[in-house]
Each structure stands twice: as C-alpha cells, then as structure tokens.
Amino acid sequence: MIEIRPAHDPQSADAVHVIKAVYDEFGFGWFPEGYHRDLYALDASYWETGDEFYLAYLDGAPVGTVAVEFFPAIPEGVTEPLVRIAGCDCSLERLYVLASARGMGLGRLLTEFAMRRASERGATRMEIWSDVQFEAAHRLYERLGAVQVAERLCDDPAQSPEYGLVLAL
C-alpha cells in the first residue's frame, strides 16, 4: 500500500535515502552542505517557510519524495531580473522515485498530489524544472498538461541542463 505523508526533520534520513539513491543512479554529485542541505532540515527549509515536503511509503518503506514551493507570481511581460517563469505562483520540487518503485504510477500520484496541494492553497500555475536526463518525467508532465517553455543551467554545482515547464492547475 502506498501512503503519502508530510515529512519533517525526523524523516530527513528517509528523504536523503530516496533522493541520494536517484542521484547515485544517474551519476550526479551529492552536496549535503550545499545544494542538498534542505533535505537535512525539512522543517526549516519547507514547513517554516510556507512550503511543503512529502514522502511516499510503500509497505512502510520510503520510495518517493515531492515538495511544493509557493511564491508570488511574476507578471507577464517582466523580463529583468526574471528568476521564475512568468505567471507561476508555485513550483514542483524534489520529485524523485526509487528505481525499484517505478512503473507503478507513483510519479503521477506524487505529481497529482502536489498539484492538488498547490491548488488547495490557491496556486494557479506550477513551474517545473527537470534535468534533461529525466525523459520519463517529462512525458509524465506533458501527459498532465505541462508545456515546455524554457531551458537553463541549474544552480547545482554541476550546472546541470534543465527544461522548464509550466502546468496550469
């Protein structure tokens, strides 16, 4: 049975386990004191700032993560300095599923869960940044109605190339 639960500081080890396993699978570097420090302090990084972080458990074992970040929308037409996709008022963050749990619809379940949580809080457009290697995720986002609108180099230490997508909620 799959269960999605809010994740707080006591569940940080579960979040790190899931996300680090995916990073290892794809050969990405791990930076606990930099790019990944949010995972070691879930309360301060998410809940105390108004954002949300969740873990998915399959028969009691952690198998997936998802987070939603909320922010004011940048009005259409604003170009400098543009740090968000215009019109989006939230973003899908930290969506990862262990390889052993893929193919069961968990990625879709977590994405739809995040969309529902964002919508319940009044958000209308979700920004998604996804590494170019995550082709299955891109297909999922597009099936849910997301449209690719941008590309960037991520602010991670490897400056990984990412696609930017927008999803109406």
Tab-separated table of C-alpha atoms in Angstrom:
chain	number	residue	atom	x	y	z
A	1	MET	CA	0.000	0.000	0.000
A	2	ILE	CA	1.281	3.481	-0.925
A	3	GLU	CA	0.936	6.232	1.642
A	4	ILE	CA	1.954	9.895	1.179
A	5	ARG	CA	2.855	11.660	4.437
A	6	PRO	CA	4.178	15.100	5.379
A	7	ALA	CA	7.919	14.814	6.013
A	8	HIS	CA	9.555	16.710	8.870
A	9	ASP	CA	13.012	16.664	10.439
A	10	PRO	CA	12.654	13.136	11.904
A	11	GLN	CA	12.073	11.841	8.348
A	12	SER	CA	15.115	13.606	6.834
A	13	ALA	CA	17.044	10.327	6.626
A	14	ASP	CA	14.223	8.800	4.546
A	15	ALA	CA	14.221	11.796	2.181
A	16	VAL	CA	18.002	11.655	1.804
A	17	HIS	CA	17.855	7.894	1.208
A	18	VAL	CA	15.402	8.247	-1.696
A	19	ILE	CA	16.933	11.267	-3.392
A	20	LYS	CA	20.557	10.197	-2.967
A	21	ALA	CA	19.730	6.785	-4.475
A	22	VAL	CA	18.369	8.500	-7.595
A	23	TYR	CA	21.397	10.819	-7.739
A	24	ASP	CA	23.708	7.812	-7.475
A	25	GLU	CA	21.739	6.011	-10.203
A	26	PHE	CA	22.225	8.915	-12.629
A	27	GLY	CA	25.818	9.658	-11.591
A	28	PHE	CA	25.012	13.075	-10.088
A	29	GLY	CA	27.165	14.532	-7.306
A	30	TRP	CA	25.872	14.836	-3.746
A	31	PHE	CA	26.370	18.093	-1.803
A	32	PRO	CA	24.962	17.806	1.747
A	33	GLU	CA	26.360	21.171	2.833
A	34	GLY	CA	25.269	22.962	-0.322
A	35	TYR	CA	22.659	22.061	-2.911
A	36	HIS	CA	21.120	19.286	-0.783
A	37	ARG	CA	21.225	20.947	2.647
A	38	ASP	CA	17.438	21.449	2.574
A	39	LEU	CA	16.982	17.681	2.931
A	40	TYR	CA	18.744	17.653	6.286
A	41	ALA	CA	16.451	20.350	7.740
A	42	LEU	CA	12.988	19.748	6.274
A	43	ASP	CA	11.146	21.865	8.816
A	44	ALA	CA	13.297	24.978	8.375
A	45	SER	CA	13.633	24.538	4.610
A	46	TYR	CA	9.981	23.836	3.833
A	47	TRP	CA	7.315	23.968	6.539
A	48	GLU	CA	8.611	27.055	8.373
A	49	THR	CA	8.821	28.988	5.096
A	50	GLY	CA	5.290	28.085	3.985
A	51	ASP	CA	6.404	25.359	1.582
A	52	GLU	CA	5.626	21.639	1.871
A	53	PHE	CA	7.613	18.372	1.645
A	54	TYR	CA	6.167	14.849	1.430
A	55	LEU	CA	7.435	11.283	1.425
A	56	ALA	CA	5.754	8.316	-0.239
A	57	TYR	CA	5.972	4.984	1.562
A	58	LEU	CA	5.286	1.573	0.045
A	59	ASP	CA	4.513	-1.012	2.708
A	60	GLY	CA	6.288	1.220	5.244
A	61	ALA	CA	9.483	1.775	3.214
A	62	PRO	CA	10.315	5.225	1.736
A	63	VAL	CA	10.155	5.120	-2.073
A	64	GLY	CA	9.437	8.674	-3.265
A	65	THR	CA	9.536	12.378	-2.441
A	66	VAL	CA	7.808	15.533	-3.612
A	67	ALA	CA	7.737	19.145	-2.454
A	68	VAL	CA	5.844	22.290	-3.388
A	69	GLU	CA	7.332	25.758	-3.120
A	70	PHE	CA	4.995	28.770	-3.088
A	71	PHE	CA	5.922	32.288	-4.244
A	72	PRO	CA	4.360	35.423	-5.751
A	73	ALA	CA	3.820	35.254	-9.492
A	74	ILE	CA	5.969	37.445	-11.730
A	75	PRO	CA	3.595	39.337	-14.020
A	76	GLU	CA	3.620	38.505	-17.737
A	77	GLY	CA	5.972	40.733	-19.734
A	78	VAL	CA	8.526	41.305	-16.956
A	79	THR	CA	11.941	40.287	-18.269
A	80	GLU	CA	14.588	41.641	-15.860
A	81	PRO	CA	15.514	40.154	-13.483
A	82	LEU	CA	13.494	37.049	-14.336
A	83	VAL	CA	14.166	34.247	-11.859
A	84	ARG	CA	10.817	32.456	-12.247
A	85	ILE	CA	8.639	31.531	-15.184
A	86	ALA	CA	6.168	34.406	-15.527
A	87	GLY	CA	2.704	33.752	-14.140
A	88	CYS	CA	3.680	30.766	-11.973
A	89	ASP	CA	2.933	31.019	-8.273
A	90	CYS	CA	4.357	27.692	-7.140
A	91	SER	CA	6.862	25.079	-8.229
A	92	LEU	CA	7.137	21.315	-8.125
A	93	GLU	CA	10.309	20.404	-6.260
A	94	ARG	CA	12.233	17.285	-5.263
A	95	LEU	CA	10.101	14.772	-7.185
A	96	TYR	CA	12.078	11.529	-7.025
A	97	VAL	CA	11.068	7.862	-7.103
A	98	LEU	CA	13.368	4.939	-6.342
A	99	ALA	CA	14.110	2.779	-9.391
A	100	SER	CA	12.586	-0.230	-7.615
A	101	ALA	CA	9.260	1.614	-7.269
A	102	ARG	CA	8.976	2.965	-10.824
A	103	GLY	CA	6.328	1.716	-13.207
A	104	MET	CA	3.609	1.671	-10.534
A	105	GLY	CA	2.267	5.160	-11.230
A	106	LEU	CA	3.969	6.654	-8.183
A	107	GLY	CA	5.457	9.602	-10.105
A	108	ARG	CA	1.999	10.512	-11.389
A	109	LEU	CA	0.463	10.022	-7.947
A	110	LEU	CA	3.046	12.315	-6.325
A	111	THR	CA	2.737	14.956	-9.066
A	112	GLU	CA	-1.058	14.979	-8.862
A	113	PHE	CA	-0.823	15.136	-5.070
A	114	ALA	CA	1.455	18.199	-5.324
A	115	MET	CA	-0.864	19.793	-7.879
A	116	ARG	CA	-3.845	19.250	-5.578
A	117	ARG	CA	-1.997	20.678	-2.542
A	118	ALA	CA	-0.963	23.739	-4.555
A	119	SER	CA	-4.473	24.263	-5.889
A	120	GLU	CA	-5.946	23.932	-2.384
A	121	ARG	CA	-3.673	26.778	-1.317
A	122	GLY	CA	-4.841	28.977	-4.194
A	123	ALA	CA	-1.986	28.469	-6.653
A	124	THR	CA	-2.903	28.551	-10.353
A	125	ARG	CA	0.249	27.775	-12.360
A	126	MET	CA	3.068	25.416	-11.410
A	127	GLU	CA	6.651	25.819	-12.562
A	128	ILE	CA	8.642	22.620	-13.092
A	129	TRP	CA	12.397	22.452	-13.695
A	130	SER	CA	13.622	18.995	-14.645
A	131	ASP	CA	17.041	17.618	-15.597
A	132	VAL	CA	17.185	16.839	-19.319
A	133	GLN	CA	18.017	13.195	-18.484
A	134	PHE	CA	14.642	12.591	-16.781
A	135	GLU	CA	12.805	11.773	-20.004
A	136	ALA	CA	10.086	9.659	-18.335
A	137	ALA	CA	9.291	12.560	-16.008
A	138	HIS	CA	8.985	14.934	-18.970
A	139	ARG	CA	6.487	12.574	-20.628
A	140	LEU	CA	4.501	12.421	-17.390
A	141	TYR	CA	4.416	16.208	-17.029
A	142	GLU	CA	3.294	16.613	-20.633
A	143	ARG	CA	0.526	13.995	-20.168
A	144	LEU	CA	-0.691	16.088	-17.242
A	145	GLY	CA	-0.795	19.190	-19.452
A	146	ALA	CA	2.589	20.811	-18.827
A	147	VAL	CA	4.209	22.740	-21.658
A	148	GLN	CA	7.971	23.174	-22.024
A	149	VAL	CA	8.767	26.879	-22.199
A	150	ALA	CA	12.417	27.283	-21.221
A	151	GLU	CA	15.858	25.775	-20.681
A	152	ARG	CA	18.513	26.696	-18.127
A	153	LEU	CA	21.615	25.550	-16.343
A	154	CYS	CA	20.635	24.572	-12.809
A	155	ASP	CA	22.185	26.308	-9.830
A	156	ASP	CA	23.608	22.975	-8.631
A	157	PRO	CA	27.425	22.634	-8.570
A	158	ALA	CA	27.411	20.662	-11.838
A	159	GLN	CA	25.247	23.294	-13.593
A	160	SER	CA	23.055	20.508	-14.973
A	161	PRO	CA	20.942	21.428	-18.005
A	162	GLU	CA	17.211	21.513	-17.260
A	163	TYR	CA	13.943	22.032	-19.087
A	164	GLY	CA	11.399	24.466	-17.667
A	165	LEU	CA	7.738	23.555	-17.917
A	166	VAL	CA	4.506	25.295	-16.926
A	167	LEU	CA	1.471	23.406	-15.684
A	168	ALA	CA	-1.925	25.049	-15.240
A	169	LEU	CA	-3.606	23.852	-12.045
